[in-house]
mmCIF file of C-alpha atoms and ligand atoms in Angstrom:
data_model
loop_
_atom_site.group_PDB
_atom_site.id
_atom_site.type_symbol
_atom_site.label_atom_id
_atom_site.label_comp_id
_atom_site.label_asym_id
_atom_site.label_seq_id
_atom_site.Cartn_x
_atom_site.Cartn_y
_atom_site.Cartn_z
ATOM 1 C CA MET A 1 204.978 -62.340 152.884
ATOM 2 C CA MET A 2 203.767 -58.772 153.489
ATOM 3 C CA ILE A 3 205.272 -57.171 156.569
ATOM 4 C CA ARG A 4 204.041 -54.100 158.399
ATOM 5 C CA SER A 5 206.819 -52.646 160.527
ATOM 6 C CA GLU A 6 204.283 -51.751 163.251
ATOM 7 C CA ASP A 7 203.538 -55.488 163.657
ATOM 8 C CA LEU A 8 207.177 -56.405 164.334
ATOM 9 C CA ASP A 9 208.270 -57.564 167.768
ATOM 10 C CA PHE A 10 211.865 -57.004 168.852
ATOM 11 C CA ARG A 11 213.245 -59.392 171.432
ATOM 12 C CA GLU A 12 216.276 -61.400 172.487
ATOM 13 C CA LEU A 13 216.799 -64.977 171.327
ATOM 14 C CA ASN A 14 215.295 -67.824 173.318
ATOM 15 C CA SER A 15 215.380 -71.630 173.494
ATOM 16 C CA ALA A 16 212.622 -72.059 170.905
ATOM 17 C CA ASP A 17 214.442 -70.031 168.219
ATOM 18 C CA GLU A 18 217.201 -72.522 167.422
ATOM 19 C CA GLN A 19 215.969 -73.877 164.081
ATOM 20 C CA GLN A 20 214.699 -70.568 162.697
ATOM 21 C CA ALA A 21 217.867 -68.765 163.716
ATOM 22 C CA LEU A 22 220.128 -71.433 162.236
ATOM 23 C CA ASP A 23 218.140 -71.333 158.990
ATOM 24 C CA ALA A 24 218.480 -67.546 158.943
ATOM 25 C CA HIS A 25 222.209 -67.858 159.525
ATOM 26 C CA GLN A 26 222.500 -70.286 156.618
ATOM 27 C CA GLU A 27 220.482 -68.028 154.294
ATOM 28 C CA LEU A 28 222.416 -64.862 155.092
ATOM 29 C CA LEU A 29 225.766 -66.565 154.475
ATOM 30 C CA ALA A 30 224.923 -66.107 150.773
ATOM 31 C CA ASP A 31 225.372 -62.353 151.425
ATOM 32 C CA ASP A 32 228.550 -63.001 153.379
ATOM 33 C CA PHE A 33 226.648 -61.905 156.489
ATOM 34 C CA HIS A 34 226.756 -63.743 159.826
ATOM 35 C CA PHE A 35 223.267 -63.707 161.306
ATOM 36 C CA LEU A 36 224.534 -65.415 164.479
ATOM 37 C CA PHE A 37 227.786 -65.213 166.403
ATOM 38 C CA TRP A 38 227.510 -68.940 167.108
ATOM 39 C CA THR A 39 230.928 -69.997 165.937
ATOM 40 C CA SER A 40 232.224 -72.040 168.806
ATOM 41 C CA LYS A 41 231.658 -75.721 168.261
ATOM 42 C CA GLY A 42 230.603 -77.600 171.376
ATOM 43 C CA GLU A 43 228.354 -74.794 172.646
ATOM 44 C CA SER A 44 224.672 -75.717 172.947
ATOM 45 C CA TRP A 45 221.959 -73.362 171.695
ATOM 46 C CA ASP A 46 220.884 -72.567 175.253
ATOM 47 C CA GLU A 47 224.496 -71.821 176.223
ATOM 48 C CA TYR A 48 224.749 -69.536 173.206
ATOM 49 C CA THR A 49 221.547 -67.602 173.980
ATOM 50 C CA TYR A 50 222.706 -67.305 177.591
ATOM 51 C CA ARG A 51 226.037 -65.928 176.338
ATOM 52 C CA MET A 52 224.145 -63.273 174.351
ATOM 53 C CA LEU A 53 222.090 -62.321 177.437
ATOM 54 C CA SER A 54 225.287 -62.145 179.516
ATOM 55 C CA TRP A 55 226.978 -59.885 176.992
ATOM 56 C CA ARG A 56 224.011 -57.527 177.201
ATOM 57 C CA ARG A 57 224.639 -57.303 180.937
ATOM 58 C CA GLY A 58 228.346 -56.764 180.262
ATOM 59 C CA GLU A 59 229.253 -60.153 181.760
ATOM 60 C CA HIS A 60 231.598 -62.857 180.434
ATOM 61 C CA LEU A 61 232.832 -60.589 177.649
ATOM 62 C CA PRO A 62 235.957 -61.729 175.815
ATOM 63 C CA GLU A 63 239.024 -59.564 176.516
ATOM 64 C CA GLY A 64 238.673 -56.180 174.790
ATOM 65 C CA TRP A 65 235.007 -56.682 173.843
ATOM 66 C CA VAL A 66 232.316 -54.168 174.703
ATOM 67 C CA ARG A 67 228.844 -54.688 176.161
ATOM 68 C CA SER A 68 226.434 -55.655 173.379
ATOM 69 C CA GLY A 69 222.866 -56.777 172.798
ATOM 70 C CA PHE A 70 221.436 -59.085 170.150
ATOM 71 C CA PHE A 71 217.785 -58.774 169.097
ATOM 72 C CA VAL A 72 215.618 -60.393 166.459
ATOM 73 C CA ALA A 73 212.679 -58.843 164.635
ATOM 74 C CA VAL A 74 209.740 -61.242 164.670
ATOM 75 C CA ASP A 75 206.739 -61.032 162.341
ATOM 76 C CA HIS A 76 203.815 -63.253 163.365
ATOM 77 C CA GLY A 77 206.184 -65.773 164.924
ATOM 78 C CA HIS A 78 208.763 -65.661 162.120
ATOM 79 C CA ILE A 79 212.245 -64.284 162.621
ATOM 80 C CA VAL A 80 212.777 -61.829 159.750
ATOM 81 C CA GLY A 81 215.936 -60.008 160.801
ATOM 82 C CA ARG A 82 218.370 -59.198 163.558
ATOM 83 C CA VAL A 83 220.208 -56.263 165.020
ATOM 84 C CA SER A 84 223.327 -56.280 167.111
ATOM 85 C CA VAL A 85 223.887 -53.252 169.340
ATOM 86 C CA ARG A 86 227.281 -52.321 170.793
ATOM 87 C CA TYR A 87 226.617 -50.002 173.720
ATOM 88 C CA GLU A 88 230.089 -48.512 173.472
ATOM 89 C CA LEU A 89 232.913 -48.380 170.964
ATOM 90 C CA ASN A 90 236.429 -49.707 171.246
ATOM 91 C CA GLU A 91 239.229 -48.663 168.901
ATOM 92 C CA SER A 92 238.341 -51.205 166.250
ATOM 93 C CA LEU A 93 234.552 -50.565 166.285
ATOM 94 C CA GLY A 94 235.221 -46.817 166.279
ATOM 95 C CA HIS A 95 236.947 -47.316 162.936
ATOM 96 C CA VAL A 96 234.718 -49.905 161.204
ATOM 97 C CA GLY A 97 231.742 -51.788 162.662
ATOM 98 C CA GLY A 98 230.285 -49.097 164.855
ATOM 99 C CA HIS A 99 227.373 -49.359 167.277
ATOM 100 C CA ILE A 100 224.786 -51.186 165.154
ATOM 101 C CA GLY A 101 224.754 -54.097 162.688
ATOM 102 C CA TYR A 102 221.655 -55.592 161.066
ATOM 103 C CA GLY A 103 220.605 -58.196 158.543
ATOM 104 C CA VAL A 104 217.229 -59.081 157.023
ATOM 105 C CA LEU A 105 216.064 -62.395 155.545
ATOM 106 C CA PRO A 106 215.905 -62.206 151.733
ATOM 107 C CA GLU A 107 212.129 -62.825 151.558
ATOM 108 C CA ALA A 108 211.489 -60.010 154.070
ATOM 109 C CA ARG A 109 213.545 -57.324 152.312
ATOM 110 C CA ARG A 110 212.329 -54.009 150.837
ATOM 111 C CA GLN A 111 209.532 -53.719 153.402
ATOM 112 C CA GLY A 112 211.164 -51.480 155.975
ATOM 113 C CA VAL A 113 212.500 -54.215 158.271
ATOM 114 C CA ALA A 114 216.109 -52.972 158.249
ATOM 115 C CA ALA A 115 215.012 -49.415 158.967
ATOM 116 C CA ALA A 116 212.848 -50.707 161.848
ATOM 117 C CA LEU A 117 215.743 -52.780 163.223
ATOM 118 C CA CYS A 118 218.053 -49.794 162.983
ATOM 119 C CA ARG A 119 215.535 -47.565 164.788
ATOM 120 C CA PHE A 120 215.149 -50.190 167.508
ATOM 121 C CA GLY A 121 218.929 -50.254 167.905
ATOM 122 C CA LEU A 122 219.010 -46.462 168.143
ATOM 123 C CA GLN A 123 216.384 -46.577 170.926
ATOM 124 C CA GLU A 124 218.460 -49.134 172.796
ATOM 125 C CA LEU A 125 221.484 -46.849 172.571
ATOM 126 C CA ALA A 126 219.468 -43.802 173.630
ATOM 127 C CA ALA A 127 218.225 -45.696 176.693
ATOM 128 C CA ALA A 128 221.846 -46.548 177.496
ATOM 129 C CA GLY A 129 222.809 -42.858 177.354
ATOM 130 C CA VAL A 130 224.417 -42.791 173.889
ATOM 131 C CA ASP A 131 223.632 -39.612 171.885
ATOM 132 C CA ARG A 132 224.836 -40.611 168.441
ATOM 133 C CA ALA A 133 225.532 -43.927 166.822
ATOM 134 C CA LEU A 134 228.321 -44.819 164.442
ATOM 135 C CA ILE A 135 227.033 -47.123 161.689
ATOM 136 C CA THR A 136 229.273 -48.315 158.889
ATOM 137 C CA CYS A 137 228.557 -50.186 155.656
ATOM 138 C CA ASN A 138 230.321 -51.308 152.510
ATOM 139 C CA ALA A 139 230.346 -48.443 149.999
ATOM 140 C CA ASP A 140 228.576 -50.659 147.438
ATOM 141 C CA ASN A 141 225.823 -51.835 149.831
ATOM 142 C CA GLU A 142 223.013 -49.636 148.488
ATOM 143 C CA GLY A 143 220.392 -51.165 150.803
ATOM 144 C CA SER A 144 222.364 -50.571 153.965
ATOM 145 C CA LYS A 145 223.414 -47.095 152.859
ATOM 146 C CA ALA A 146 219.767 -46.136 152.201
ATOM 147 C CA THR A 147 218.743 -47.639 155.552
ATOM 148 C CA ILE A 148 221.273 -45.527 157.452
ATOM 149 C CA ILE A 149 220.284 -42.366 155.594
ATOM 150 C CA ALA A 150 216.573 -43.119 156.207
ATOM 151 C CA CYS A 151 217.424 -43.251 159.939
ATOM 152 C CA GLY A 152 219.084 -39.825 159.822
ATOM 153 C CA GLY A 153 222.683 -40.814 159.123
ATOM 154 C CA VAL A 154 225.237 -38.217 158.047
ATOM 155 C CA LEU A 155 228.731 -39.109 156.812
ATOM 156 C CA ASP A 156 231.511 -38.496 159.317
ATOM 157 C CA ALA A 157 233.023 -35.111 158.473
ATOM 158 C CA GLN A 158 236.601 -36.089 159.332
ATOM 159 C CA LEU A 159 236.685 -39.683 158.148
ATOM 160 C CA PRO A 160 233.763 -40.440 155.784
ATOM 161 C CA THR A 161 235.352 -43.562 154.294
ATOM 162 C CA VAL A 162 237.897 -46.117 155.450
ATOM 163 C CA ARG A 163 239.231 -49.432 154.220
ATOM 164 C CA ASN A 164 238.207 -52.429 156.294
ATOM 165 C CA ALA A 165 240.522 -55.326 157.156
ATOM 166 C CA GLU A 166 239.857 -56.885 153.725
ATOM 167 C CA GLY A 167 240.738 -53.598 151.971
ATOM 168 C CA VAL A 168 237.089 -52.892 151.034
ATOM 169 C CA GLU A 169 235.870 -49.288 151.233
ATOM 170 C CA GLU A 170 233.420 -48.650 154.082
ATOM 171 C CA LEU A 171 231.266 -45.584 154.672
ATOM 172 C CA ARG A 172 231.106 -44.185 158.219
ATOM 173 C CA PHE A 173 227.849 -42.506 159.268
ATOM 174 C CA TRP A 174 226.746 -40.850 162.505
ATOM 175 C CA VAL A 175 223.079 -41.167 163.392
ATOM 176 C CA PRO A 176 221.379 -39.264 166.247
ATOM 177 C CA THR A 177 219.780 -41.729 168.661
ATOM 178 C CA GLY A 178 217.060 -39.277 169.690
ATOM 179 C CA ARG A 179 218.235 -39.322 173.304
ATOM 180 C CA ALA A 180 216.656 -36.343 175.053
ATOM 181 C CA SER A 181 219.466 -33.986 175.974
HETATM 182 C C1 COA B 201 220.842 -54.185 153.509
HETATM 183 C C2 COA B 201 219.585 -54.825 154.123
HETATM 184 C C3 COA B 201 219.786 -54.887 155.635
HETATM 185 C C4 COA B 201 218.359 -53.941 153.767
HETATM 186 O O1 COA B 201 217.236 -54.532 154.415
HETATM 187 P P1 COA B 201 215.734 -54.165 154.005
HETATM 188 O O2 COA B 201 214.846 -54.667 155.092
HETATM 189 O O3 COA B 201 215.479 -54.605 152.625
HETATM 190 O O4 COA B 201 215.754 -52.568 154.023
HETATM 191 P P2 COA B 201 214.480 -51.616 154.201
HETATM 192 O O5 COA B 201 213.312 -52.236 153.473
HETATM 193 O O6 COA B 201 214.299 -51.262 155.634
HETATM 194 O O7 COA B 201 214.908 -50.350 153.383
HETATM 195 C C5 COA B 201 215.496 -49.212 153.998
HETATM 196 C C6 COA B 201 215.876 -48.248 152.885
HETATM 197 O O8 COA B 201 216.832 -48.877 152.031
HETATM 198 C C7 COA B 201 216.361 -48.921 150.688
HETATM 199 N N1 COA B 201 216.859 -50.160 150.121
HETATM 200 C C8 COA B 201 216.747 -51.404 150.665
HETATM 201 N N2 COA B 201 217.374 -52.293 149.890
HETATM 202 C C9 COA B 201 217.881 -51.595 148.856
HETATM 203 C C10 COA B 201 218.659 -51.952 147.738
HETATM 204 N N3 COA B 201 219.020 -53.231 147.532
HETATM 205 N N4 COA B 201 219.033 -50.987 146.876
HETATM 206 C C11 COA B 201 218.682 -49.688 147.082
HETATM 207 N N5 COA B 201 217.961 -49.273 148.147
HETATM 208 C C12 COA B 201 217.560 -50.217 149.007
HETATM 209 C C13 COA B 201 214.874 -48.849 150.817
HETATM 210 O O9 COA B 201 214.257 -48.346 149.631
HETATM 211 C C14 COA B 201 214.722 -47.892 151.968
HETATM 212 O O10 COA B 201 214.988 -46.570 151.553
HETATM 213 P P3 COA B 201 213.875 -45.425 151.677
HETATM 214 O O11 COA B 201 213.590 -45.292 153.156
HETATM 215 O O12 COA B 201 214.548 -44.242 151.087
HETATM 216 O O13 COA B 201 212.710 -45.953 150.913
HETATM 217 C C15 COA B 201 219.350 -56.240 153.550
HETATM 218 O O14 COA B 201 219.408 -56.198 152.150
HETATM 219 C C16 COA B 201 220.349 -57.271 154.069
HETATM 220 O O15 COA B 201 220.126 -57.878 155.114
HETATM 221 N N6 COA B 201 221.468 -57.503 153.348
HETATM 222 C C17 COA B 201 222.469 -58.463 153.757
HETATM 223 C C18 COA B 201 223.141 -58.093 155.075
HETATM 224 C C19 COA B 201 223.683 -56.686 155.085
HETATM 225 O O16 COA B 201 224.166 -56.185 154.070
HETATM 226 N N7 COA B 201 223.604 -56.040 156.238
HETATM 227 C C20 COA B 201 224.085 -54.704 156.438
HETATM 228 C C21 COA B 201 225.531 -54.742 156.821
HETATM 229 S S1 COA B 201 226.140 -53.075 157.035
#
């Protein structure tokens, strides 16, 4: 599958995405990556997608959670990746996690999809008034590291690396969102 990043659509999840999104979730588990945040048993797909839309509006957020959006990249009808955008940071995200998290389906990798997802996330943040995004990745995740750098990321001067909850070293980058100042 050849992907041209200019052909990608970025949009929120909808009712018709259930099977593709669940398949993507299953595939990305091999990388220890959760494509979906659909953990609660007993929640229908439509309830889940509604929950994601609500979170983007800042509604029905769990205690201590920040407003966030969830978008998929779609290539000719196929979901090839996702980006989650946190429009603000809390203490935990300000340490590890940051504003943006993305994942790309294995067969769609090395074609610029992650960089396109990251740029879309940066635009979302710029539109929400955020000037610079914190993006963190495992120190040994070469693909994610290169993606962040390709999007203009610079290591945090004060705290370039931290240990996450599992004790794994994470790199902390700041990326300008391009918001006109
Ligand atoms: C990391 C990941 C998102 C990269 O996705 P991708 O679509 O292949 O990345 P892109 O094609 O947009 O590449 C962006 C940059 O990263 C580089 N890159 C991508 N994968 C790479 C790898 N495995 N090793 C080294 N560089 C890599 C590309 O060459 C490109 O750099 P360039 O602009 O200097 O040429 C993807 O491998 C993935 O989903 N992994 C599992 C989930 C994950 O790790 N998510 C990130 C959590 S922080």
